């Protein structure tokens, strides 16, 4: 893939051209587009996926950041992570259900530093706090589980601010597996019996995402589980009661995972990147093609009064 901007020289030349030809540019360019892309990477660091952290650290710059910057050099990036609530059997006592590791910023140094400091954990059972993480990254409301007015008790989540620009397209790329999320369906005793302010369920997470115009992409290290292997997963984690699952029922359940439903509702997708992330570059390329602010061959120029798509001239003066 060819670089769209090579240094700031091309950016400056395009900006000067746009500033110098208001009438001509109105004719030649497309309509104004939204502001720069916001991309939030959420990484599930539990035992299911945490072993791949070194792969993420090695691939993030070239296969994720650089690809988005090809489509929009002003793309901002944020990093968040989750394990699960620190109560048995869901997670270890030192684990967390959500953490904002780096706010949205066009400067990726804090993002890369936070990524390199991530550690893998345990996570307890199969499902994790994916829905709570999605709710928190979009709202920043925090979670006071016992509703005592403090966010400092075990398992609480302090309020945060991801830094979304309400005028920008917002993309959440969520690396997690297996395809089962806690609180879908709602679990009244999650993460402990008697919880007063329970974690987000599917509907509250989706509502929060829609309010921020978030497009949701789940990336998984493995393909969907086989039908034979999925019966126990469905019975244990989705139905939560003994049930004889027919082959057809299993197929239907596997085809309607929480991640797929979130992706469908927000215009995103569920993509599989292989057990070693070897398919990550291709998956990110697909996402970029979905969300790029300008057609292929054009790049955005942000002016004080509007944003325009202009033909990409690379290094040409």
PDB file of N, CA and C in Angstrom, residues 39-45 49 56 80-83 97-98 128-135 137 171-178 180-181 209 215-221 258-259 262 269-271 273 284 287:
ATOM      1  N   UNK A  39      -9.983   6.376  16.829  1.00  0.00           N
ATOM      2  CA  UNK A  39      -9.865   4.915  16.867  1.00  0.00           C
ATOM      3  C   UNK A  39      -9.497   4.496  18.289  1.00  0.00           C
ATOM      4  N   UNK A  40     -10.360   3.695  18.904  1.00  0.00           N
ATOM      5  CA  UNK A  40     -10.102   3.174  20.244  1.00  0.00           C
ATOM      6  C   UNK A  40      -9.846   1.673  20.139  1.00  0.00           C
ATOM      7  N   UNK A  41      -8.704   1.235  20.629  1.00  0.00           N
ATOM      8  CA  UNK A  41      -8.359  -0.187  20.687  1.00  0.00           C
ATOM      9  C   UNK A  41      -8.620  -0.669  22.113  1.00  0.00           C
ATOM     10  N   UNK A  42      -9.504  -1.654  22.258  1.00  0.00           N
ATOM     11  CA  UNK A  42      -9.743  -2.285  23.562  1.00  0.00           C
ATOM     12  C   UNK A  42      -9.167  -3.694  23.505  1.00  0.00           C
ATOM     13  N   UNK A  43      -8.264  -4.013  24.426  1.00  0.00           N
ATOM     14  CA  UNK A  43      -7.629  -5.328  24.430  1.00  0.00           C
ATOM     15  C   UNK A  43      -8.041  -6.093  25.687  1.00  0.00           C
ATOM     16  N   UNK A  44      -8.609  -7.259  25.474  1.00  0.00           N
ATOM     17  CA  UNK A  44      -8.919  -8.217  26.526  1.00  0.00           C
ATOM     18  C   UNK A  44      -7.604  -8.917  26.877  1.00  0.00           C
ATOM     19  N   UNK A  45      -7.115  -8.692  28.095  1.00  0.00           N
ATOM     20  CA  UNK A  45      -5.805  -9.227  28.470  1.00  0.00           C
ATOM     21  C   UNK A  45      -5.915 -10.462  29.363  1.00  0.00           C
ATOM     22  N   UNK A  49      -6.548 -14.328  25.632  1.00  0.00           N
ATOM     23  CA  UNK A  49      -5.938 -13.474  24.615  1.00  0.00           C
ATOM     24  C   UNK A  49      -4.642 -12.808  25.069  1.00  0.00           C
ATOM     25  N   UNK A  56       0.743  -7.968  19.541  1.00  0.00           N
ATOM     26  CA  UNK A  56       0.154  -6.635  19.388  1.00  0.00           C
ATOM     27  C   UNK A  56       1.236  -5.565  19.459  1.00  0.00           C
ATOM     28  N   UNK A  80      -7.561   1.055  25.637  1.00  0.00           N
ATOM     29  CA  UNK A  80      -8.211   0.613  26.870  1.00  0.00           C
ATOM     30  C   UNK A  80      -8.011  -0.892  26.996  1.00  0.00           C
ATOM     31  N   UNK A  81      -8.183  -1.404  28.209  1.00  0.00           N
ATOM     32  CA  UNK A  81      -8.022  -2.838  28.430  1.00  0.00           C
ATOM     33  C   UNK A  81      -9.003  -3.306  29.494  1.00  0.00           C
ATOM     34  N   UNK A  82      -9.199  -4.613  29.534  1.00  0.00           N
ATOM     35  CA  UNK A  82     -10.053  -5.188  30.576  1.00  0.00           C
ATOM     36  C   UNK A  82      -9.669  -6.634  30.825  1.00  0.00           C
ATOM     37  N   UNK A  83      -9.947  -7.068  32.036  1.00  0.00           N
ATOM     38  CA  UNK A  83      -9.923  -8.477  32.412  1.00  0.00           C
ATOM     39  C   UNK A  83     -11.359  -8.812  32.808  1.00  0.00           C
ATOM     40  N   UNK A  97     -12.130  -4.676  35.651  1.00  0.00           N
ATOM     41  CA  UNK A  97     -13.141  -4.857  34.610  1.00  0.00           C
ATOM     42  C   UNK A  97     -12.987  -3.874  33.467  1.00  0.00           C
ATOM     43  N   UNK A  98     -12.284  -2.766  33.711  1.00  0.00           N
ATOM     44  CA  UNK A  98     -12.047  -1.776  32.663  1.00  0.00           C
ATOM     45  C   UNK A  98     -10.966  -0.816  33.120  1.00  0.00           C
ATOM     46  N   UNK A 128     -16.164 -12.442  29.868  1.00  0.00           N
ATOM     47  CA  UNK A 128     -15.450 -11.399  30.595  1.00  0.00           C
ATOM     48  C   UNK A 128     -16.323 -10.144  30.672  1.00  0.00           C
ATOM     49  N   UNK A 129     -15.744  -9.050  31.114  1.00  0.00           N
ATOM     50  CA  UNK A 129     -16.494  -7.804  31.309  1.00  0.00           C
ATOM     51  C   UNK A 129     -16.500  -6.954  30.037  1.00  0.00           C
ATOM     52  N   UNK A 130     -16.701  -7.597  28.882  1.00  0.00           N
ATOM     53  CA  UNK A 130     -16.649  -6.874  27.612  1.00  0.00           C
ATOM     54  C   UNK A 130     -17.689  -5.758  27.539  1.00  0.00           C
ATOM     55  N   UNK A 131     -18.924  -6.039  27.959  1.00  0.00           N
ATOM     56  CA  UNK A 131     -19.985  -5.038  27.854  1.00  0.00           C
ATOM     57  C   UNK A 131     -19.724  -3.853  28.772  1.00  0.00           C
ATOM     58  N   UNK A 132     -19.225  -4.124  29.973  1.00  0.00           N
ATOM     59  CA  UNK A 132     -18.895  -3.025  30.881  1.00  0.00           C
ATOM     60  C   UNK A 132     -17.769  -2.175  30.295  1.00  0.00           C
ATOM     61  N   UNK A 133     -16.772  -2.813  29.676  1.00  0.00           N
ATOM     62  CA  UNK A 133     -15.675  -2.064  29.060  1.00  0.00           C
ATOM     63  C   UNK A 133     -16.193  -1.169  27.941  1.00  0.00           C
ATOM     64  N   UNK A 134     -17.107  -1.678  27.135  1.00  0.00           N
ATOM     65  CA  UNK A 134     -17.670  -0.877  26.046  1.00  0.00           C
ATOM     66  C   UNK A 134     -18.497   0.279  26.582  1.00  0.00           C
ATOM     67  N   UNK A 135     -19.245   0.029  27.645  1.00  0.00           N
ATOM     68  CA  UNK A 135     -20.034   1.091  28.261  1.00  0.00           C
ATOM     69  C   UNK A 135     -19.131   2.177  28.826  1.00  0.00           C
ATOM     70  N   UNK A 137     -15.922   2.901  28.065  1.00  0.00           N
ATOM     71  CA  UNK A 137     -15.101   3.622  27.097  1.00  0.00           C
ATOM     72  C   UNK A 137     -15.916   4.688  26.370  1.00  0.00           C
ATOM     73  N   UNK A 171     -14.389   4.761  15.984  1.00  0.00           N
ATOM     74  CA  UNK A 171     -14.253   3.334  15.704  1.00  0.00           C
ATOM     75  C   UNK A 171     -13.692   2.657  16.942  1.00  0.00           C
ATOM     76  N   UNK A 172     -14.378   1.629  17.418  1.00  0.00           N
ATOM     77  CA  UNK A 172     -13.874   0.808  18.518  1.00  0.00           C
ATOM     78  C   UNK A 172     -13.490  -0.543  17.955  1.00  0.00           C
ATOM     79  N   UNK A 173     -12.233  -0.926  18.148  1.00  0.00           N
ATOM     80  CA  UNK A 173     -11.720  -2.230  17.732  1.00  0.00           C
ATOM     81  C   UNK A 173     -11.441  -3.016  19.004  1.00  0.00           C
ATOM     82  N   UNK A 174     -12.198  -4.080  19.207  1.00  0.00           N
ATOM     83  CA  UNK A 174     -12.199  -4.816  20.466  1.00  0.00           C
ATOM     84  C   UNK A 174     -11.608  -6.204  20.242  1.00  0.00           C
ATOM     85  N   UNK A 175     -10.451  -6.454  20.821  1.00  0.00           N
ATOM     86  CA  UNK A 175      -9.793  -7.751  20.688  1.00  0.00           C
ATOM     87  C   UNK A 175     -10.191  -8.622  21.868  1.00  0.00           C
ATOM     88  N   UNK A 176     -11.040  -9.600  21.628  1.00  0.00           N
ATOM     89  CA  UNK A 176     -11.527 -10.448  22.714  1.00  0.00           C
ATOM     90  C   UNK A 176     -12.011 -11.778  22.178  1.00  0.00           C
ATOM     91  N   UNK A 177     -11.930 -12.780  23.001  1.00  0.00           N
ATOM     92  CA  UNK A 177     -12.460 -14.106  22.732  1.00  0.00           C
ATOM     93  C   UNK A 177     -12.563 -14.822  24.077  1.00  0.00           C
ATOM     94  N   UNK A 178     -13.477 -15.786  24.287  1.00  0.00           N
ATOM     95  CA  UNK A 178     -14.450 -16.325  23.336  1.00  0.00           C
ATOM     96  C   UNK A 178     -15.614 -15.364  23.112  1.00  0.00           C
ATOM     97  N   UNK A 180     -18.478 -14.881  24.053  1.00  0.00           N
ATOM     98  CA  UNK A 180     -19.525 -14.840  25.083  1.00  0.00           C
ATOM     99  C   UNK A 180     -19.164 -13.727  26.054  1.00  0.00           C
ATOM    100  N   UNK A 181     -20.137 -12.872  26.383  1.00  0.00           N
ATOM    101  CA  UNK A 181     -19.911 -11.694  27.218  1.00  0.00           C
ATOM    102  C   UNK A 181     -20.746 -11.814  28.483  1.00  0.00           C
ATOM    103  N   UNK A 209     -22.978   3.246  23.005  1.00  0.00           N
ATOM    104  CA  UNK A 209     -22.186   3.286  21.786  1.00  0.00           C
ATOM    105  C   UNK A 209     -22.888   4.089  20.697  1.00  0.00           C
ATOM    106  N   UNK A 215     -18.706   2.895  15.798  1.00  0.00           N
ATOM    107  CA  UNK A 215     -18.776   1.721  14.924  1.00  0.00           C
ATOM    108  C   UNK A 215     -17.938   0.636  15.585  1.00  0.00           C
ATOM    109  N   UNK A 216     -18.541  -0.518  15.837  1.00  0.00           N
ATOM    110  CA  UNK A 216     -17.893  -1.563  16.629  1.00  0.00           C
ATOM    111  C   UNK A 216     -17.344  -2.675  15.744  1.00  0.00           C
ATOM    112  N   UNK A 217     -16.069  -2.970  15.950  1.00  0.00           N
ATOM    113  CA  UNK A 217     -15.419  -4.099  15.292  1.00  0.00           C
ATOM    114  C   UNK A 217     -14.821  -4.996  16.369  1.00  0.00           C
ATOM    115  N   UNK A 218     -15.229  -6.257  16.362  1.00  0.00           N
ATOM    116  CA  UNK A 218     -14.592  -7.233  17.233  1.00  0.00           C
ATOM    117  C   UNK A 218     -13.583  -8.016  16.413  1.00  0.00           C
ATOM    118  N   UNK A 219     -12.365  -8.112  16.904  1.00  0.00           N
ATOM    119  CA  UNK A 219     -11.366  -8.956  16.249  1.00  0.00           C
ATOM    120  C   UNK A 219     -11.047 -10.114  17.187  1.00  0.00           C
ATOM    121  N   UNK A 220     -11.083 -11.297  16.630  1.00  0.00           N
ATOM    122  CA  UNK A 220     -10.875 -12.527  17.405  1.00  0.00           C
ATOM    123  C   UNK A 220      -9.646 -13.266  16.900  1.00  0.00           C
ATOM    124  N   UNK A 221      -8.898 -13.897  17.793  1.00  0.00           N
ATOM    125  CA  UNK A 221      -7.744 -14.665  17.346  1.00  0.00           C
ATOM    126  C   UNK A 221      -8.120 -15.980  16.686  1.00  0.00           C
ATOM    127  N   UNK A 258     -22.938 -11.806  20.995  1.00  0.00           N
ATOM    128  CA  UNK A 258     -23.066 -10.388  21.352  1.00  0.00           C
ATOM    129  C   UNK A 258     -22.224  -9.472  20.465  1.00  0.00           C
ATOM    130  N   UNK A 259     -21.001  -9.906  20.151  1.00  0.00           N
ATOM    131  CA  UNK A 259     -20.147  -9.088  19.304  1.00  0.00           C
ATOM    132  C   UNK A 259     -20.723  -8.878  17.926  1.00  0.00           C
ATOM    133  N   UNK A 262     -23.657  -6.419  18.205  1.00  0.00           N
ATOM    134  CA  UNK A 262     -23.175  -5.047  18.351  1.00  0.00           C
ATOM    135  C   UNK A 262     -22.645  -4.515  17.023  1.00  0.00           C
ATOM    136  N   UNK A 269     -18.251  -4.989  12.165  1.00  0.00           N
ATOM    137  CA  UNK A 269     -18.064  -6.366  11.714  1.00  0.00           C
ATOM    138  C   UNK A 269     -17.319  -7.146  12.792  1.00  0.00           C
ATOM    139  N   UNK A 270     -17.313  -8.463  12.663  1.00  0.00           N
ATOM    140  CA  UNK A 270     -16.484  -9.348  13.475  1.00  0.00           C
ATOM    141  C   UNK A 270     -15.465  -9.981  12.542  1.00  0.00           C
ATOM    142  N   UNK A 271     -14.184  -9.801  12.857  1.00  0.00           N
ATOM    143  CA  UNK A 271     -13.113 -10.253  11.982  1.00  0.00           C
ATOM    144  C   UNK A 271     -12.187 -11.196  12.743  1.00  0.00           C
ATOM    145  N   UNK A 273      -8.439 -12.927  13.072  1.00  0.00           N
ATOM    146  CA  UNK A 273      -7.078 -12.525  12.731  1.00  0.00           C
ATOM    147  C   UNK A 273      -6.039 -13.625  12.941  1.00  0.00           C
ATOM    148  N   UNK A 284      -7.405  -4.953   9.538  1.00  0.00           N
ATOM    149  CA  UNK A 284      -7.368  -3.499   9.681  1.00  0.00           C
ATOM    150  C   UNK A 284      -7.575  -2.827   8.327  1.00  0.00           C
ATOM    151  N   UNK A 287     -11.196  -2.693   7.755  1.00  0.00           N
ATOM    152  CA  UNK A 287     -11.839  -1.671   8.581  1.00  0.00           C
ATOM    153  C   UNK A 287     -11.593  -0.283   8.002  1.00  0.00           C
TER     154      UNK A 287
END
